[in-house]
Coordinates of C-alpha atoms and ligand atoms in Angstrom, one line a residue:
Chain A
X1 CA -13.2 21.3 2.5
X2 CA -13.5 19.0 5.5
X3 CA -13.1 15.2 5.4
X4 CA -16.9 14.7 5.6
X5 CA -17.4 16.9 2.6
X6 CA -14.7 15.2 0.4
X7 CA -16.0 11.7 1.3
X8 CA -19.5 12.8 0.4
X9 CA -18.4 14.5 -2.8
X10 CA -16.6 11.4 -3.9
X11 CA -19.8 9.3 -3.7
X12 CA -21.7 12.0 -5.6
X13 CA -19.1 12.1 -8.4
X14 CA -19.1 8.3 -8.7
X15 CA -22.9 8.3 -8.9
X16 CA -23.1 11.0 -11.5
X17 CA -20.5 9.3 -13.6
X18 CA -22.3 6.0 -13.6
X19 CA -25.7 7.5 -13.9
X20 CA -26.7 5.4 -16.9
X21 CA -26.1 2.3 -14.9
X22 CA -27.8 3.8 -11.8
X23 CA -30.9 4.7 -13.8
X24 CA -30.8 1.1 -15.1
X25 CA -31.0 -0.2 -11.5
X26 CA -34.4 1.5 -11.3
X27 CA -35.8 -1.0 -13.7
X28 CA -36.5 -3.4 -10.9
X29 CA -38.6 -1.2 -8.7
X30 CA -40.5 0.2 -11.7
X31 CA -41.2 -3.4 -12.8
X32 CA -42.6 -4.2 -9.3
X33 CA -44.7 -1.0 -9.5
X34 CA -46.2 -1.8 -12.8
X35 CA -46.7 -5.5 -12.5
X36 CA -48.0 -5.5 -8.9
X37 CA -49.7 -2.2 -9.2
X38 CA -51.8 -2.9 -12.2
X39 CA -51.8 -6.7 -11.7
X40 CA -53.1 -6.8 -8.1
X41 CA -54.9 -3.4 -8.2
X42 CA -58.3 -4.8 -9.1
X43 CA -58.2 -7.4 -6.4
X44 CA -57.0 -4.9 -3.8
X45 CA -59.8 -2.6 -4.8
X46 CA -62.4 -5.3 -4.8
X47 CA -61.4 -6.2 -1.2
X48 CA -62.3 -2.7 -0.2
X49 CA -58.7 -1.5 0.4
X50 CA -58.9 1.4 -2.0
X51 CA -56.5 2.4 -4.8
X52 CA -53.5 0.0 -4.8
X53 CA -51.2 2.3 -6.8
X54 CA -51.6 4.9 -3.9
X55 CA -50.8 2.2 -1.4
X56 CA -47.9 0.6 -3.3
X57 CA -46.1 3.7 -4.5
X58 CA -44.6 4.7 -1.1
X59 CA -43.5 1.1 -0.7
X60 CA -41.8 1.0 -4.0
X61 CA -40.0 4.3 -3.3
X62 CA -38.9 2.8 0.1
X63 CA -37.7 -0.3 -1.8
X64 CA -35.6 1.8 -4.1
X65 CA -34.0 3.7 -1.3
X66 CA -33.4 0.5 0.7
X67 CA -31.6 -1.2 -2.2
X68 CA -29.6 1.8 -3.3
X69 CA -28.5 2.5 0.3
X70 CA -27.5 -1.0 1.0
X71 CA -25.5 -1.2 -2.3
X72 CA -23.8 2.1 -1.5
X73 CA -22.8 0.8 1.9
X74 CA -21.6 -2.5 0.7
X75 CA -19.4 -0.8 -1.9
X76 CA -16.9 -0.4 0.8
X77 CA -15.9 -4.0 -0.1
X78 CA -14.9 -2.9 -3.6
X79 CA -12.8 -0.2 -2.1
X80 CA -11.1 -2.8 0.0
X81 CA -10.5 -5.0 -3.0
X82 CA -9.3 -2.3 -5.3
X83 CA -7.1 -0.9 -2.6
X84 CA -8.5 2.6 -2.2
X85 CA -9.8 1.9 1.3
X86 CA -6.2 2.0 2.6
X87 CA -5.9 5.6 1.5
X88 CA -8.8 6.6 3.7
X89 CA -7.8 4.3 6.6
X90 CA -4.4 5.9 7.1
X91 CA -5.7 9.4 6.8
X92 CA -5.4 11.6 10.0
X93 CA -9.2 11.9 10.2
X94 CA -11.5 10.5 12.8
X95 CA -13.2 7.3 11.7
X96 CA -16.6 8.9 12.6
X97 CA -15.9 11.7 10.0
X98 CA -15.0 9.2 7.3
X99 CA -18.0 7.1 8.2
X100 CA -20.3 10.2 8.3
X101 CA -19.1 11.5 4.9
X102 CA -19.5 8.1 3.3
X103 CA -22.9 7.5 4.8
X104 CA -24.2 10.9 3.8
X105 CA -22.8 10.3 0.3
X106 CA -24.5 6.9 0.0
X107 CA -27.7 8.3 1.5
X108 CA -27.8 11.2 -0.9
X109 CA -27.4 8.8 -3.8
X110 CA -30.2 6.6 -2.5
X111 CA -32.4 9.7 -2.0
X112 CA -31.8 10.7 -5.6
X113 CA -32.8 7.3 -6.8
X114 CA -35.9 7.4 -4.5
X115 CA -37.0 10.8 -5.8
X116 CA -36.7 9.6 -9.4
X117 CA -38.9 6.6 -8.6
X118 CA -41.4 8.9 -6.8
X119 CA -41.6 11.0 -9.9
X120 CA -42.3 7.9 -12.0
X121 CA -45.1 6.8 -9.6
X122 CA -46.6 10.2 -10.1
X123 CA -46.4 9.7 -13.9
X124 CA -48.3 6.5 -13.7
X125 CA -51.1 8.0 -11.6
X126 CA -50.0 8.3 -8.0
X127 CA -51.3 11.5 -6.4
X128 CA -49.4 12.2 -3.1
X129 CA -50.5 14.8 -0.6
X130 CA -47.8 17.4 -1.5
X131 CA -48.4 19.3 1.7
X132 CA -46.4 16.7 3.6
X133 CA -43.6 16.3 1.1
X134 CA -41.0 17.6 3.5
X135 CA -41.7 14.9 6.2
X136 CA -41.8 12.4 3.3
X137 CA -38.4 13.4 2.2
X138 CA -37.1 13.3 5.7
X139 CA -38.4 9.7 6.1
X140 CA -36.7 8.8 2.8
X141 CA -33.5 10.3 4.1
X142 CA -33.8 8.4 7.4
X143 CA -34.2 5.1 5.5
X144 CA -31.3 6.0 3.2
X145 CA -29.0 6.9 6.1
X146 CA -30.0 3.9 8.2
X147 CA -29.4 1.3 5.5
X148 CA -26.2 2.9 4.1
X149 CA -24.7 2.7 7.6
X150 CA -26.0 -0.9 7.8
X151 CA -24.3 -1.7 4.5
X152 CA -21.0 -0.2 5.7
X153 CA -21.3 -2.1 9.0
X154 CA -21.7 -5.4 7.0
X155 CA -19.0 -4.6 4.5
X156 CA -16.6 -3.8 7.3
X157 CA -16.8 -7.5 8.4
X158 CA -16.4 -9.0 4.9
X159 CA -13.4 -9.7 2.8
X160 CA -14.9 -9.9 -0.6
X161 CA -18.1 -9.9 -2.6
X162 CA -18.6 -13.6 -2.4
X163 CA -21.1 -13.2 0.4
X164 CA -23.2 -10.7 -1.7
X165 CA -25.8 -13.2 -2.8
X166 CA -26.3 -14.3 0.8
X167 CA -26.7 -10.7 1.9
X168 CA -29.2 -10.1 -0.9
X169 CA -31.3 -13.2 -0.2
X170 CA -31.1 -13.3 3.6
X171 CA -31.0 -9.6 4.5
X172 CA -32.1 -7.2 1.8
X173 CA -34.9 -9.2 0.4
X174 CA -36.5 -10.2 3.7
X175 CA -36.2 -6.6 4.9
X176 CA -38.1 -5.5 1.8
X177 CA -40.8 -8.2 1.7
X178 CA -41.5 -8.3 5.4
X179 CA -41.9 -4.5 5.8
X180 CA -45.4 -3.7 4.7
X181 CA -44.0 -2.2 1.6
X182 CA -46.2 -4.5 -0.5
X183 CA -49.2 -5.3 1.7
X184 CA -51.2 -3.5 4.5
X185 CA -50.2 -4.5 8.0
X186 CA -53.8 -4.8 9.3
X187 CA -55.3 -8.2 9.5
X188 CA -52.1 -10.1 8.8
X189 CA -51.3 -13.3 10.7
X190 CA -49.8 -12.5 14.1
X191 CA -46.5 -14.3 13.3
X192 CA -46.0 -12.0 10.3
X193 CA -47.1 -9.0 12.4
X194 CA -44.4 -9.8 15.0
X195 CA -41.7 -10.1 12.3
X196 CA -42.7 -6.9 10.7
X197 CA -42.5 -5.1 14.0
X198 CA -38.9 -6.1 14.3
X199 CA -38.1 -4.9 10.8
X200 CA -36.6 -1.4 10.8
X201 CA -38.0 -0.7 7.3
X202 CA -41.5 -1.2 8.5
X203 CA -41.3 2.1 10.4
X204 CA -39.7 3.9 7.5
X205 CA -42.3 2.6 5.0
X206 CA -45.2 3.4 7.3
X207 CA -43.9 6.9 8.0
X208 CA -43.3 7.6 4.3
X209 CA -46.7 6.3 3.4
X210 CA -48.3 8.3 6.2
X211 CA -46.7 11.5 4.8
X212 CA -47.5 10.8 1.1
X213 CA -51.0 9.4 1.5
X214 CA -52.2 10.4 5.0
X215 CA -52.7 6.7 5.9
X216 CA -50.3 5.5 8.6
X217 CA -50.7 2.2 10.5
X218 CA -48.4 2.8 13.4
X219 CA -48.5 6.6 13.8
X220 CA -46.0 9.3 12.9
X221 CA -44.5 9.6 16.3
X222 CA -43.6 5.9 16.7
X223 CA -42.3 5.7 13.1
X224 CA -40.1 8.8 13.4
X225 CA -38.9 7.8 16.9
X226 CA -37.9 4.3 15.9
X227 CA -36.2 5.2 12.7
X228 CA -34.2 8.1 14.2
X229 CA -33.1 6.0 17.1
X230 CA -32.0 3.2 14.8
X231 CA -30.1 5.6 12.6
X232 CA -28.1 6.7 15.6
X233 CA -27.5 3.1 16.8
X234 CA -26.6 1.6 13.5
X235 CA -24.4 4.6 12.6
X236 CA -22.4 4.1 15.8
X237 CA -22.2 0.4 15.2
X238 CA -21.0 1.0 11.7
X239 CA -18.4 3.5 12.9
X240 CA -17.1 1.0 15.4
X241 CA -16.9 -1.9 13.0
X242 CA -15.3 0.4 10.4
X243 CA -12.7 1.6 12.9
X244 CA -11.7 -2.0 13.4
X245 CA -11.1 -2.8 9.7
X246 CA -7.6 -4.2 9.0
X247 CA -6.1 -4.6 5.6
Chain B
X1 CA 18.2 16.3 19.0
X2 CA 19.8 14.9 15.9
X3 CA 20.0 11.4 17.3
X4 CA 16.4 11.0 18.5
X5 CA 14.7 7.8 17.4
X6 CA 11.6 8.6 15.4
X7 CA 10.7 4.9 14.9
X8 CA 11.3 2.3 17.6
X9 CA 10.3 -1.3 17.2
X10 CA 10.8 -3.9 19.9
X11 CA 10.3 -7.7 19.6
X12 CA 7.5 -7.1 17.0
X13 CA 5.6 -10.2 16.0
X14 CA 2.8 -10.7 13.5
X15 CA 1.2 -14.1 12.9
X16 CA -1.4 -15.0 10.3
X17 CA -2.8 -18.2 11.7
X18 CA 0.2 -20.5 11.7
X19 CA 2.3 -18.4 9.5
X20 CA 4.8 -16.1 11.4
X21 CA 5.1 -13.2 8.9
X22 CA 7.1 -11.0 11.3
X23 CA 9.2 -12.8 13.9
X24 CA 10.4 -10.8 16.8
X25 CA 12.1 -8.0 15.0
X26 CA 13.7 -5.0 16.7
X27 CA 15.1 -1.9 15.1
X28 CA 15.1 1.9 15.3
X29 CA 15.2 4.7 12.8
X30 CA 16.7 8.1 13.6
X31 CA 14.8 11.3 12.9
X32 CA 15.9 12.7 9.5
X33 CA 17.4 9.4 8.3
X34 CA 16.7 7.5 5.1
X35 CA 16.2 4.0 6.2
X36 CA 16.0 1.0 3.7
X37 CA 14.2 -2.2 4.6
X38 CA 15.4 -4.9 2.3
X39 CA 14.4 -8.5 1.9
X40 CA 13.2 -11.1 -0.6
X41 CA 9.5 -11.4 -1.5
X42 CA 7.4 -12.5 1.5
X43 CA 10.1 -11.5 4.0
X44 CA 7.6 -9.5 6.0
X45 CA 8.4 -5.9 4.9
X46 CA 4.9 -4.8 4.0
X47 CA 3.4 -6.5 7.0
X48 CA 5.9 -4.5 9.2
X49 CA 4.9 -1.3 7.4
X50 CA 1.2 -2.0 7.9
X51 CA 1.8 -2.4 11.6
X52 CA 3.8 0.8 11.8
X53 CA 1.0 2.7 10.0
X54 CA -2.0 1.5 12.0
X55 CA -3.4 -0.8 9.2
X56 CA -2.7 -4.0 11.1
X57 CA -2.4 -4.8 14.8
X58 CA 0.7 -6.7 16.0
X59 CA 0.4 -10.1 17.6
X60 CA 2.9 -8.9 20.2
X61 CA 5.7 -6.4 20.6
X62 CA 6.1 -2.7 20.9
X63 CA 6.1 0.1 18.4
X64 CA 6.7 3.8 18.7
X65 CA 6.2 6.1 15.7
X66 CA 7.0 9.7 16.3
X67 CA 6.6 8.9 20.0
X68 CA 3.1 7.4 19.6
X69 CA 1.8 3.8 19.8
X70 CA 0.1 2.9 16.6
X71 CA -2.2 0.5 18.3
X72 CA -3.5 3.0 20.9
X73 CA -2.7 6.5 19.6
X74 CA -3.9 5.8 16.1
X75 CA -4.9 9.3 15.3
X76 CA -1.6 10.9 16.5
X77 CA 0.3 8.2 14.6
X78 CA -1.6 8.9 11.4
X79 CA -0.8 12.6 11.8
X80 CA 2.9 11.8 11.7
X81 CA 3.3 9.9 8.4
X82 CA 2.6 9.7 4.8
X83 CA 2.7 6.5 2.7
X84 CA 3.0 5.1 -0.8
X85 CA 1.6 1.6 -0.6
X86 CA 3.0 -1.3 -2.5
X87 CA -0.5 -2.3 -3.7
X88 CA -2.8 -0.2 -5.8
X89 CA -4.7 2.4 -3.8
X90 CA -6.1 4.9 -6.3
X91 CA -9.8 5.5 -7.0
X92 CA -10.1 4.4 -10.6
X93 CA -13.4 6.3 -11.1
X94 CA -11.8 9.6 -10.2
X95 CA -9.5 11.7 -12.4
X96 CA -5.8 12.0 -11.6
X97 CA -6.3 15.5 -10.3
X98 CA -9.3 14.5 -8.2
X99 CA -7.3 11.7 -6.5
X100 CA -4.6 14.1 -5.5
X101 CA -7.1 16.8 -4.4
X102 CA -9.0 14.2 -2.3
X103 CA -5.7 13.3 -0.6
X104 CA -4.7 16.9 0.0
X105 CA -8.1 17.5 1.6
X106 CA -7.9 14.5 3.9
X107 CA -4.4 15.6 5.0
X108 CA -5.6 19.2 5.7
X109 CA -3.3 20.8 3.2
X110 CA -4.7 24.4 2.9
X111 CA -6.3 25.2 -0.5
X112 CA -3.7 27.4 -2.1
X113 CA -0.7 25.3 -1.1
X114 CA -2.6 22.2 -2.2
X115 CA -3.2 23.5 -5.7
X116 CA 0.4 24.6 -6.0
X117 CA 1.8 21.3 -4.9
X118 CA -0.6 19.3 -7.0
X119 CA 0.2 21.3 -10.1
X120 CA 3.9 21.0 -9.5
X121 CA 3.8 17.3 -8.7
X122 CA 1.6 16.4 -11.7
X123 CA 4.2 18.1 -14.0
X124 CA 7.0 16.5 -12.0
X125 CA 5.7 13.0 -12.7
X126 CA 4.8 13.8 -16.3
X127 CA 1.0 13.5 -15.9
X128 CA 0.0 17.2 -16.2
X129 CA -1.6 16.8 -19.6
X130 CA -3.5 13.7 -18.3
X131 CA -4.7 15.3 -15.1
X132 CA -8.4 15.3 -16.1
X133 CA -8.4 11.7 -17.3
X134 CA -9.9 8.9 -15.3
X135 CA -7.3 6.8 -13.5
X136 CA -8.9 3.7 -14.9
X137 CA -7.5 4.6 -18.3
X138 CA -3.9 4.8 -17.0
X139 CA -1.2 2.3 -17.5
X140 CA 0.5 0.6 -14.5
X141 CA 3.5 2.9 -14.6
X142 CA 1.3 6.0 -14.8
X143 CA -0.7 4.9 -11.8
X144 CA 2.5 4.3 -9.9
X145 CA 3.8 7.8 -10.7
X146 CA 0.5 9.3 -9.6
X147 CA 0.6 7.4 -6.3
X148 CA 4.1 8.7 -5.7
X149 CA 2.9 12.3 -6.5
X150 CA 0.0 11.8 -4.1
X151 CA 2.4 10.7 -1.3
X152 CA 4.3 13.9 -1.7
X153 CA 1.4 16.4 -1.5
X154 CA 1.7 16.8 2.3
X155 CA 5.1 16.8 4.0
X156 CA 4.8 14.5 6.9
X157 CA 7.5 13.8 9.5
X158 CA 7.9 10.3 8.3
X159 CA 7.4 9.0 4.7
X160 CA 6.9 5.3 4.2
X161 CA 7.6 4.1 0.6
X162 CA 6.8 0.4 0.0
X163 CA 8.6 -0.6 -3.3
X164 CA 7.7 2.9 -4.7
X165 CA 9.6 2.6 -7.9
X166 CA 8.7 -1.0 -8.9
X167 CA 8.0 -1.1 -12.7
X168 CA 9.3 2.5 -13.4
X169 CA 12.0 3.2 -15.9
X170 CA 15.5 4.2 -14.7
X171 CA 15.1 7.9 -15.6
X172 CA 11.9 8.3 -13.6
X173 CA 13.3 6.3 -10.7
X174 CA 16.4 8.6 -10.5
X175 CA 14.6 11.9 -10.5
X176 CA 12.0 10.7 -8.0
X177 CA 14.7 9.6 -5.6
X178 CA 16.5 12.9 -6.1
X179 CA 13.3 14.7 -5.2
X180 CA 12.7 12.6 -2.1
X181 CA 16.3 13.1 -1.0
X182 CA 15.9 16.8 -1.3
X183 CA 12.7 16.7 0.8
X184 CA 14.6 14.5 3.3
X185 CA 17.2 17.3 3.6
X186 CA 15.1 20.4 3.4
X187 CA 12.2 19.3 5.5
X188 CA 14.1 16.9 7.7
X189 CA 11.6 14.2 6.6
X190 CA 12.5 10.7 7.8
X191 CA 12.1 8.2 4.9
X192 CA 11.5 4.5 5.5
X193 CA 11.6 2.6 2.3
X194 CA 11.6 -0.9 0.8
X195 CA 13.0 -1.7 -2.6
X196 CA 14.3 -4.6 -4.8
X197 CA 16.7 -2.3 -6.5
X198 CA 19.9 -2.6 -4.5
X199 CA 21.4 0.5 -6.2
X200 CA 18.6 2.7 -4.8
X201 CA 19.4 1.6 -1.2
X202 CA 23.2 1.9 -1.9
X203 CA 22.8 5.4 -3.1
X204 CA 20.1 6.9 -0.9
X205 CA 19.9 4.9 2.4
X206 CA 21.8 6.1 5.5
X207 CA 21.1 2.8 7.1
X208 CA 19.8 -0.5 5.9
X209 CA 18.1 -3.5 7.6
X210 CA 17.9 -6.8 5.9
X211 CA 15.0 -9.0 6.7
X212 CA 14.4 -12.6 5.7
X213 CA 11.7 -15.1 6.8
X214 CA 10.3 -12.4 9.2
X215 CA 13.6 -11.9 11.0
X216 CA 16.1 -9.1 10.7
X217 CA 19.4 -10.8 9.7
X218 CA 21.6 -7.7 9.7
X219 CA 21.4 -4.0 10.0
X220 CA 23.8 -1.1 9.8
X221 CA 25.2 1.3 7.2
X222 CA 26.4 0.2 3.8
X223 CA 30.0 0.0 4.9
X224 CA 29.2 -2.1 8.0
X225 CA 27.0 -4.5 5.9
X226 CA 29.8 -5.0 3.4
X227 CA 32.4 -5.4 6.1
X228 CA 30.3 -7.9 8.0
X229 CA 29.7 -10.1 5.0
X230 CA 33.2 -9.5 3.4
X231 CA 31.6 -8.4 0.2
X232 CA 32.1 -5.5 -2.2
X233 CA 28.5 -4.5 -3.0
X234 CA 25.2 -4.4 -1.3
X235 CA 23.9 -6.9 -3.8
X236 CA 26.6 -9.4 -2.9
X237 CA 26.0 -8.8 0.8
X238 CA 22.2 -9.2 0.3
X239 CA 22.6 -12.5 -1.5
X240 CA 25.1 -13.8 1.0
X241 CA 22.7 -13.0 3.8
X242 CA 19.5 -14.2 2.2
X243 CA 20.7 -17.1 0.1
X244 CA 20.1 -17.8 -3.6
X245 CA 16.8 -19.7 -3.5
X246 CA 14.0 -18.0 -5.4
X247 CA 11.0 -16.9 -3.2
X248 CA 7.6 -17.6 -4.3
X249 CA 5.2 -14.9 -3.3
X250 CA 3.0 -17.3 -1.3
X251 CA 0.2 -15.1 -0.1
X252 CA -3.5 -15.8 0.0
X253 CA -5.8 -15.7 -3.0
X254 CA -6.3 -12.0 -2.7
X255 CA -2.6 -11.2 -2.6
X256 CA -2.0 -13.3 -5.7
X257 CA -4.9 -11.6 -7.5
X258 CA -3.4 -8.2 -6.7
X259 CA 0.0 -9.3 -7.9
X260 CA -1.4 -10.6 -11.1
X261 CA -3.4 -7.4 -11.6
X262 CA -0.2 -5.3 -11.2
X263 CA 1.7 -7.6 -13.5
X264 CA -0.9 -7.0 -16.1
X265 CA -0.6 -3.3 -15.6
X266 CA -4.1 -3.1 -14.3
X267 CA -3.3 -2.6 -10.7
Ligands
ADP1 N1 -3.4 -10.8 5.2 C1 -2.6 -11.8 5.2 N2 -3.0 -13.0 5.5 C2 -2.2 -14.1 5.5 N3 -0.9 -14.1 5.2 C3 -0.4 -12.9 4.9 C4 -1.2 -11.7 4.8 N4 -0.4 -10.6 4.5 C5 0.8 -11.1 4.3 N5 0.8 -12.5 4.5 C6 2.0 -13.4 4.4 O1 3.0 -12.8 5.3 C7 4.3 -13.0 4.7 C8 5.0 -11.7 4.6 O2 4.3 -10.9 3.6 P1 4.8 -9.4 3.2 O3 4.9 -8.6 4.5 O4 3.8 -8.9 2.2 O5 6.2 -9.6 2.6 P2 7.1 -8.6 1.7 O6 6.4 -7.3 1.7 O7 8.4 -8.6 2.4 O8 7.2 -9.2 0.4 C9 4.1 -13.7 3.3 O9 4.3 -15.1 3.5 C10 2.6 -13.4 3.0 O10 2.1 -14.3 2.2
MG2 MG1 5.8 -6.1 0.2

């Protein structure tokens, strides 16, 4: 087994062993789905925007993937504090491989969480176009990969979990709320439009929604191009910052 | 080349802000030697080991480990050593066996040999019947034994041991040192260790360096150290060189937290 594989496997084992807790973390997206979906659905429909559950479901799946991926990445801080990180840092393995294994592990976990929520959306009435499920899963994976790398990049620069509330309120939440996960991007104020255009998740959500419902605002090509390019850039940035970690 | 230096350190300095943790030290370790690095708490031993093992970059000075510069040739340096850290470094959410297997994989120990060594070492440290238990349920001493076992899965050119036997009972300490000594002989493995048990250094070290306040105050073999201080034991020589004042482990908050954790057997 190579280093990438063992790093990946470690994340999967940890996920499986804390599955009760991980399933518990799905409470939040499901609450969003139910409260907003059924609460705002009638208004959305009255405004001539169609079925809100269909619109919202891909956004909630993306939310789940975003949160799980960021948490997985930021977990590196725990490894730092509990000391396990030293074990990987002195290993005769390239930093890129360690980073890749860890990112793939976190991304797989985030995917699993996203798929569970996708199934829940189907249970409450979402009807995706199954024909494009493969591109949909690829978009989910890209979101997962991007934000796990991003989480690791952030964690590489931090000493402890004290900054976590700041990261939550000033990075994760804005990325989620300003991405078009919850509202359509047409006819929004131009300042908001500009902000959403600079938000990586916008492209992930739009691509995912395009694949699952056939309605995409920015177009598949742009969505896929931006998210893949960002995956590469943020992964390299994360590897670089990770290689600079000192204990 | 029996007298080749496998570790060379020249004027090594590490500062943390205003604190000079390692203050222009120079020493060398010969290939195949067992080298003890002794000093009171906070003397700078761990910091030195971290710089030798690529975990920290020096403020200034030169290091060669197995001919490589740990600041530039990190990968080659990492290929040359194994280490048992002073602080906890296990994954508590994995089992004992999984922790060792993870390590063997990272160090490219081929599957059959890996299994053989892991099985042997788990029995050796008395954890065979606990191999499938999560490490989080282990006592401090069990974790320490597991960390030592892990450090011995691959046989590197240089083995760093930072207070490896702290908190272990005398029987365990003895047979671990005997095993390490045998590896040192049979595999020509260089061993660089720190300890607070003077008897371990007396019995197993070929040469000893004594460090205090970040400076090396004396180095040589046991006979030389005793002669230079006109004392009869290493303990007496050590106390004469480093004084009798008790050292607080100053450290930052994180260090103190780790120390407390370990003291409570949870590290
Ligand atoms: N990361 C760090 N930041 C600030 N000070 C540190 C850090 N690591 C160690 N020190 C300080 O450097 C000195 C040497 O520590 P250390 O090398 O751990 O000593 P030893 O291992 O000999 O007990 C101590 O005063 C310690 O508090
Ligand atoms: Mg120390």
